[in-house]
Coordinates of C-alpha atoms in Angstrom, one line a residue:
X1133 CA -51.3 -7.3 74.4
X1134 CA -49.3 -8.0 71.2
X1135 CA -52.6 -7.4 68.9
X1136 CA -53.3 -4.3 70.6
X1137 CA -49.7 -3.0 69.9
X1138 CA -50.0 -3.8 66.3
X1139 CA -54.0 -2.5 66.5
X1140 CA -52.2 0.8 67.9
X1141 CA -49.6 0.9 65.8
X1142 CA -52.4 0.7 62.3
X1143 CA -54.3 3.6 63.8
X1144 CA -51.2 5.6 64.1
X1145 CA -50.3 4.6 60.3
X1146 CA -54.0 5.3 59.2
X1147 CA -53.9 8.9 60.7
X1148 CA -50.8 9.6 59.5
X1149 CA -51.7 13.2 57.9
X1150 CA -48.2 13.2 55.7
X1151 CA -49.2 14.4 52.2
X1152 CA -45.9 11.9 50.7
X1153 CA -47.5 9.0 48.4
X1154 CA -45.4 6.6 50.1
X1155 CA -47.4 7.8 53.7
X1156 CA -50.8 7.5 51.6
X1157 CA -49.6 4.0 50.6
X1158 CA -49.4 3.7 54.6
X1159 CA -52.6 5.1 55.5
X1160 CA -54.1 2.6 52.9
X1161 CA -52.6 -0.7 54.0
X1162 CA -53.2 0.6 57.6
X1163 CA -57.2 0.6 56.9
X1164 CA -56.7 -2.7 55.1
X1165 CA -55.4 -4.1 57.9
X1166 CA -57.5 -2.6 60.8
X1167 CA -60.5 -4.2 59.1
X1168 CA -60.6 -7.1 60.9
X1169 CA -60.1 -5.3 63.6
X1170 CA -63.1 -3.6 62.8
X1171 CA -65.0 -6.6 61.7
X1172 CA -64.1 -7.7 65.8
X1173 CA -66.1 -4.6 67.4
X1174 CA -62.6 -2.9 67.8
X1175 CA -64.5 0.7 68.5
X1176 CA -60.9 2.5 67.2
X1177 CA -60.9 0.8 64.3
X1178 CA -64.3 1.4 63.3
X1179 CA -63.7 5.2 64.1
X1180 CA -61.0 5.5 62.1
X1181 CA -62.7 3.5 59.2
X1182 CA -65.5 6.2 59.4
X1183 CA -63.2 9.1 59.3
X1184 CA -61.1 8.2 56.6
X1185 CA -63.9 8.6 54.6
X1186 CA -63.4 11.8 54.1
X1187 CA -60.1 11.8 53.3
X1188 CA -58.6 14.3 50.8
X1189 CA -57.2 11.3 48.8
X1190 CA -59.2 9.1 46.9
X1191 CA -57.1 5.9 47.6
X1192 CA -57.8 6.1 50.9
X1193 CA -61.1 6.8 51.2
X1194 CA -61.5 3.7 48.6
X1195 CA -59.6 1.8 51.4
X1196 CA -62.0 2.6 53.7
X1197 CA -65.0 1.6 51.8
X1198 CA -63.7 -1.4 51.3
X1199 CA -63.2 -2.1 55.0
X1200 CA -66.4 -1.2 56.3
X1201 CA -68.1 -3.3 53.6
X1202 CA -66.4 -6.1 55.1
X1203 CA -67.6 -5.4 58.2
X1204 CA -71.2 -5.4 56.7
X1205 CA -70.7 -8.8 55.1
X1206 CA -67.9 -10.8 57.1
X1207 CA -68.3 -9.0 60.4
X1208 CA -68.7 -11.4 63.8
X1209 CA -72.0 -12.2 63.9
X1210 CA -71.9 -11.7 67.7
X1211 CA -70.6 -8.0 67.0
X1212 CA -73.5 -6.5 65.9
X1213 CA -72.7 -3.2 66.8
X1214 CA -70.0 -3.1 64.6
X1215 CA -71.8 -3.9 61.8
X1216 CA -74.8 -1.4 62.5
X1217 CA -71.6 1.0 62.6
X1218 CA -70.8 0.0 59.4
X1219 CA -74.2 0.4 57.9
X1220 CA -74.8 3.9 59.3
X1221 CA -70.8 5.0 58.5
X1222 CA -71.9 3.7 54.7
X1223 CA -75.2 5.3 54.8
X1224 CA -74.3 8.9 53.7
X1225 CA -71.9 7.7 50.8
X1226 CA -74.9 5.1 49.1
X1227 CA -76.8 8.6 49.4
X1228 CA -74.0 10.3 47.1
X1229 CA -74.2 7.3 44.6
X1230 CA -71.4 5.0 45.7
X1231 CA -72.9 1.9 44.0
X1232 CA -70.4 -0.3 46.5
X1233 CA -71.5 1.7 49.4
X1234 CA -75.3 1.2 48.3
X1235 CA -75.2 -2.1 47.8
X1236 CA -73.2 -3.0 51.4
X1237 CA -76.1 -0.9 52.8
X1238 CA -78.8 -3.0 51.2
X1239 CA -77.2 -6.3 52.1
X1240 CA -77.7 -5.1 55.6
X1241 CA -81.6 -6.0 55.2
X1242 CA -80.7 -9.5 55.6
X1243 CA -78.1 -9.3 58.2
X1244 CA -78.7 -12.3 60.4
X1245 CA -79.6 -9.6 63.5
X1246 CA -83.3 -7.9 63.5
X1247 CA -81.4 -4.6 64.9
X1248 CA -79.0 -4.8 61.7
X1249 CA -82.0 -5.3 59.2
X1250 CA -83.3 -2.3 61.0
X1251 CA -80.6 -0.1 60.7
X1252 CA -80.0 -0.8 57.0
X1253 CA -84.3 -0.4 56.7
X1254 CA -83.9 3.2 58.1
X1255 CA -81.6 4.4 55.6
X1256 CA -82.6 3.1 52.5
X1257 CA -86.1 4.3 53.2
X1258 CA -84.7 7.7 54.3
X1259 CA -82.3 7.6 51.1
X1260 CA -85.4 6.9 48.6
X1261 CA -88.1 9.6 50.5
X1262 CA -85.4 12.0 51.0
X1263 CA -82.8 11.8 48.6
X1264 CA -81.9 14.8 46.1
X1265 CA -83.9 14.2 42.6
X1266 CA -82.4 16.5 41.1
X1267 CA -78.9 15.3 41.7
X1268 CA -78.0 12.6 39.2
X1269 CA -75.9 10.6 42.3
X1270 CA -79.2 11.4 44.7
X1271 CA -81.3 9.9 42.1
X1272 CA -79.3 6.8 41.0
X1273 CA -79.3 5.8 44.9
X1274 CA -83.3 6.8 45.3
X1275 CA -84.3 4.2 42.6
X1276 CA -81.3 1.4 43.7
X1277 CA -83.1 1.7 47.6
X1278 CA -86.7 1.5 45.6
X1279 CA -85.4 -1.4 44.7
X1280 CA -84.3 -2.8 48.1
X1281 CA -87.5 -1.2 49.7
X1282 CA -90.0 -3.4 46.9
X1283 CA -88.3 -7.2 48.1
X1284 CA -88.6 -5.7 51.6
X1285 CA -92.5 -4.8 51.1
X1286 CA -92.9 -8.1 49.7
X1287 CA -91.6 -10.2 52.2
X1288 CA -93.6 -10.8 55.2
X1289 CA -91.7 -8.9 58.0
X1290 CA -91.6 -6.2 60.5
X1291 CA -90.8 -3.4 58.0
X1292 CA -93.1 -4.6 55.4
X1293 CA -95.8 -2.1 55.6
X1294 CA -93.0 0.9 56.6
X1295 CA -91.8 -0.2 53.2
X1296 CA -94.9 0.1 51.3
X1297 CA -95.2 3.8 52.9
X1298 CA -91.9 4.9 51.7
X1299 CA -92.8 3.2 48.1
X1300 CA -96.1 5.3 48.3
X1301 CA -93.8 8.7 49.3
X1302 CA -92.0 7.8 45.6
X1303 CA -94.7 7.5 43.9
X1304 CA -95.6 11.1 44.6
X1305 CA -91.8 12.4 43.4
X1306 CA -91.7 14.4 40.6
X1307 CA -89.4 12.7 38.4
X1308 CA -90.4 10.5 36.4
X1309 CA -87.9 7.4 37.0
X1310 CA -88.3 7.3 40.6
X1311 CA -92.2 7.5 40.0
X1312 CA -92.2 4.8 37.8
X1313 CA -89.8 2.6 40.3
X1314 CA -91.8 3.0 42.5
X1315 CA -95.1 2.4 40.9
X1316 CA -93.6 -0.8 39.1
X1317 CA -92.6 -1.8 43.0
X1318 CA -96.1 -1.1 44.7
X1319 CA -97.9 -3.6 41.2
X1320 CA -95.5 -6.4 41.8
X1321 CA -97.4 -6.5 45.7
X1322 CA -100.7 -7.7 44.4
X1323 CA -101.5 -11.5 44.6
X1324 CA -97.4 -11.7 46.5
X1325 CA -97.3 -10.1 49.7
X1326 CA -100.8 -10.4 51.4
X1327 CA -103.8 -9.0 52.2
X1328 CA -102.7 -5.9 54.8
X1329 CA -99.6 -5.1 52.3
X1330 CA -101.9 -5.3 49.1
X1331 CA -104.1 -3.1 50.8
X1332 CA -101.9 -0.5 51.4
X1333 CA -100.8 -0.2 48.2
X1334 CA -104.7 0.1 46.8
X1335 CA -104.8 3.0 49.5
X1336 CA -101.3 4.6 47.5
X1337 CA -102.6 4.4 44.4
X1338 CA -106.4 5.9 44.7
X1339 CA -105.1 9.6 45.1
X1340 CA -102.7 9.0 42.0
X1341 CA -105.6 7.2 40.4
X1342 CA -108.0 10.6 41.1
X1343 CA -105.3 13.0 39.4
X1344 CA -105.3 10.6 36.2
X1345 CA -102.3 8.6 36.7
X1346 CA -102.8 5.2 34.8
X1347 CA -100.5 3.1 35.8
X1348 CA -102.4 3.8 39.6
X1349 CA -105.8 3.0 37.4
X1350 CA -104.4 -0.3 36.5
X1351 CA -103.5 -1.5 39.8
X1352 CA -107.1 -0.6 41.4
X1353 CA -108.8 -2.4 38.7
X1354 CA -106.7 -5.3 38.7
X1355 CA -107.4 -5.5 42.3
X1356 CA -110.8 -5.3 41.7
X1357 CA -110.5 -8.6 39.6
X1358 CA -108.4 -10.1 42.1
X1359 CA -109.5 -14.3 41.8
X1360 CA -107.6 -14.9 45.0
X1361 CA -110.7 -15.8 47.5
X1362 CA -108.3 -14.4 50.5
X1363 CA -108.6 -11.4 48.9
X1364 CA -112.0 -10.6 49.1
X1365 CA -111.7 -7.5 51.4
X1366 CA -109.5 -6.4 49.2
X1367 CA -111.8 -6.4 46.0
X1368 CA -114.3 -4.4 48.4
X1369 CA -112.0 -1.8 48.9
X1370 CA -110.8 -1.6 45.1
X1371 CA -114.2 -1.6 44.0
X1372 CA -115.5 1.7 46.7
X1373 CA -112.1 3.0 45.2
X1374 CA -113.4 2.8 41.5
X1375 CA -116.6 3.9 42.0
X1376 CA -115.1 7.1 43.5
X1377 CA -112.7 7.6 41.1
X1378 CA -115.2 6.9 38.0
X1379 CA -117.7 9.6 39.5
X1380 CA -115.4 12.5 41.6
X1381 CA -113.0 12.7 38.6
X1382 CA -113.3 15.4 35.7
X1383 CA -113.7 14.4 32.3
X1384 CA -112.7 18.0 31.3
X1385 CA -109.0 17.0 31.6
X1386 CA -108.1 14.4 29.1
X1387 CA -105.9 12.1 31.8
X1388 CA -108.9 12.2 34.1
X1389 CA -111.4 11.5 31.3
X1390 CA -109.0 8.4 30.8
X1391 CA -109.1 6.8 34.6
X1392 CA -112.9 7.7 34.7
X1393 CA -113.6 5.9 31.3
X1394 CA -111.5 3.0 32.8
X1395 CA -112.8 3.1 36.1
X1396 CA -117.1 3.2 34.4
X1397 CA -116.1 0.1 32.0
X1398 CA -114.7 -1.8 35.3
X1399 CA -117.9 -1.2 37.1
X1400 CA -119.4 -2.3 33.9
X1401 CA -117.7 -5.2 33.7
X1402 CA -117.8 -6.4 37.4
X1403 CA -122.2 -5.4 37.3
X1404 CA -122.6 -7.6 34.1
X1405 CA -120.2 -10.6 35.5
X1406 CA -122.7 -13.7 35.6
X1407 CA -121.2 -14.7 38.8
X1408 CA -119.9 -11.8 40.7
X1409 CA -118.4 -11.9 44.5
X1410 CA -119.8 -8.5 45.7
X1411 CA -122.9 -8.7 47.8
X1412 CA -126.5 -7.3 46.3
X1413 CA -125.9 -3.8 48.5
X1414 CA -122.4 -3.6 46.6
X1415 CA -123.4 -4.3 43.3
X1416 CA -126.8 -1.7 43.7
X1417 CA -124.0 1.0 44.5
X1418 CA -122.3 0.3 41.5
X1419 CA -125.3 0.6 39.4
X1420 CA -126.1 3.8 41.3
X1421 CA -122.5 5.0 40.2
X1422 CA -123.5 4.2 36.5
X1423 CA -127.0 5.9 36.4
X1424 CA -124.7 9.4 37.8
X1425 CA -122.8 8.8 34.7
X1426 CA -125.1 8.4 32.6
X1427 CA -125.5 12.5 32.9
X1428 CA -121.3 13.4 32.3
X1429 CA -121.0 15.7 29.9
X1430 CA -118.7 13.5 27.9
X1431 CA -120.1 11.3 25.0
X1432 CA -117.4 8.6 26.0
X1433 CA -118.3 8.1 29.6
X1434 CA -121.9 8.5 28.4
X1435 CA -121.9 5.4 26.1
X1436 CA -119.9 3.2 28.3
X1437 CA -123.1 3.4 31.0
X1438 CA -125.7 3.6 28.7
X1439 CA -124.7 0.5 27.2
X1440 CA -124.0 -1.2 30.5
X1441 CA -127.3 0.2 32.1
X1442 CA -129.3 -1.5 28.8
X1443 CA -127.4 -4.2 29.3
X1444 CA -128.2 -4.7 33.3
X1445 CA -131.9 -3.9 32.8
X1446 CA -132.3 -6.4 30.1
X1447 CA -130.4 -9.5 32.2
X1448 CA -132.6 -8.6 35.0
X1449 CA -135.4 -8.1 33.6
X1450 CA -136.0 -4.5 35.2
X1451 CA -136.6 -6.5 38.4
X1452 CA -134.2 -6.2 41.8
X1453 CA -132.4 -3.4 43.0
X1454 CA -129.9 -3.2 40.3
X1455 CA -133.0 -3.5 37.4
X1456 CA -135.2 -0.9 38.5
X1457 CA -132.6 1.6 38.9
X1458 CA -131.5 0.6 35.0
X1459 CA -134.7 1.3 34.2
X1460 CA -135.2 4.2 36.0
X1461 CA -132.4 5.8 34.7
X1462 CA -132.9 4.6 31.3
X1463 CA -136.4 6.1 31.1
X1464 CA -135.8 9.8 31.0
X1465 CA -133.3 8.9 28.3
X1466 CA -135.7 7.6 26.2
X1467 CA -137.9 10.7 26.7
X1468 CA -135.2 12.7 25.1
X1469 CA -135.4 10.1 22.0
X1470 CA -132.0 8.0 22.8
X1471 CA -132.6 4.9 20.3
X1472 CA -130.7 2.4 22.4
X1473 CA -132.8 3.3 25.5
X1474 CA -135.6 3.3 23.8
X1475 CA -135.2 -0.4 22.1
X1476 CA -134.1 -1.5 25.2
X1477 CA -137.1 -0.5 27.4
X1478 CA -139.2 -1.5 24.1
X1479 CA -138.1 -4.9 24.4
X1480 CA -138.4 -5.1 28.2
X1481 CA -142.2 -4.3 27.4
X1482 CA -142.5 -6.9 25.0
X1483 CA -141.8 -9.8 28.0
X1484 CA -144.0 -7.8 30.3
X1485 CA -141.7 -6.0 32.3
X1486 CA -143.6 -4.2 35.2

């Protein structure tokens, strides 16, 4: 009965609307003191907590803060209402920028409690999709929850593949920072977090990848190179990724023409491998994709599969699948007088090539 007196008598205190600096003083010791309270499940405490947030005086919304981050981090553990209150009554401030705020918020993903983690997931993934680029506050608390939302996508839990969503929202933002947070994020997944999250992030990055962004080229191919034998699938879906990139993007635009040269000397390179992991009807797709351009109208893209294309048709011998379309394609380019296409199909003749 005594410690709801005193609880009663705090609240009073804390609401104390007296402009005087000795009744601010009050109101701030009040909050102090009603934290454990709070940290309890006391539901009067918390309230008032919450609504002194938005208190005209900077002291005591301070005071505040500080209480509901120790509910976050010292709350009971049995209480876990209280400390979903916390995270939500938190939420709006980490959105402003309040670094202390933020960071109470994100320690909320490894509350002990799945509904807590939730909770905290919720925000941060609505503060980094949602929050105001354009705002310099907004923005700092975007890429600080970017943050939060990468360890989240690379840890193997319920909200791993939310996470990757969100990160794959960001990477469509248009300013630059949170882009690149997010991008740096989404790389940091490959070969770390799985086969299903890895996937998802190839699945991010192939749009990107199609409107020239290189940084979403660079993950595709280095999935595509992926050692890991678990990963196999993976490599499959990189590689139909490539080979759609490398032939459905414009060389007319130079950050196209970049990702499409990238893309043709991956292909290259994975067609030439002495040992490669893709089956026969895999690898006679990617020489199909380098006989198409053969014909783009730039000279780059050009010479990177003319040059493979010699080189494929001379390893095999013109024979199989992937050697007859080399040749194939090679042939008319001969007619027109290429040298290299011509030596090459010269020298398949001199060992008898059919």
């Amino acid at each position: 009965m005594a410690g709801t007196c005193v609880v009663d008598a705090l609240l009073s205190c804390a609401l104390e609307s007296n402009v005087d600096s000795n009744a601010v003083a009050a109101r701030q010791a009040a909050l102090a003191a009603l934290s454990p309270a709070a940290q309890k499940g006391d539901e009067r405490a918390l309230a008032v907590l919450a609504s002194s947030l938005e208190d005209w005086h900077a002291s005591v919304r301070k005071a505040a803060v500080d209480g509901l981050i120790e509910v976050v981090q010292k709350g009971d553990r049995r209480v876990v209402y209280a400390r979903m209150f916390a995270v939500r009554a938190l939420a709006p401030l980490a959105r402003k920028g309040d670094d202390k705020a933020l960071a109470a918020v994100v320690a909320g993903l490894k509350d002990a409690h799945q509904t807590v983690r939730s909770t905290a997931f919720e925000e941060i993934s609505q503060m980094a999709m949602h929050g105001d680029s354009n705002v310099s506050g907004e923005l700092s608390a975007k890429i600080g929850a970017i943050e939060a939302l990468a360890s989240v996508a690379s840890a193997k839990c319920p909200e791993q593949l939310q996470a990757i969503s969100a990160l794959a929202a960001c990477i469509q933002d248009w300013h630059a920072a949170v882009r690149s947070q997010a991008s740096t994020a989404l790389h940091g997944l490959l070969g770390k977090a799985g086969l299903a999250a890895a996937s998802a992030a190839v699945e991010a990055f192939a749009p990107l990848a199609f409107e020239g962004d290189s940084k979403a080229m660079a993950f595709l191919v280095a999935a595509l190179g992926s050692e890991d034998v678990e990963l196999a699938t993976l490599r499959r879906q990189a590689l139909g990724c490539v080979v759609r990139v490398a032939i459905g993007t414009d060389s007319a635009y130079e950050a196209q023409l970049a990702v499409k040269v990238a893309a043709t000397q991956a292909l290259s390179k994975e067609i030439l491998a002495k040992e490669s992991t893709f089956s026969g009807r895999d690898l006679e797709g990617v020489a199909a994709a380098l006989t198409i351009l053969l014909a783009d109208w730039h000279a780059d893209v050009r010479q990177v599969a003319l040059d493979t294309l010699c080189k494929l048709a001379e390893a095999t011998q013109g024979r199989g699948p992937c050697g007859r379309l080399a040749v194939e394609a090679l042939t008319p380019k001969a007619c027109e007088g290429e040298t290299k296409a011509l030596a090459c199909l010269g020298r398949l003749a001199e060992l008898g090539t059919e």
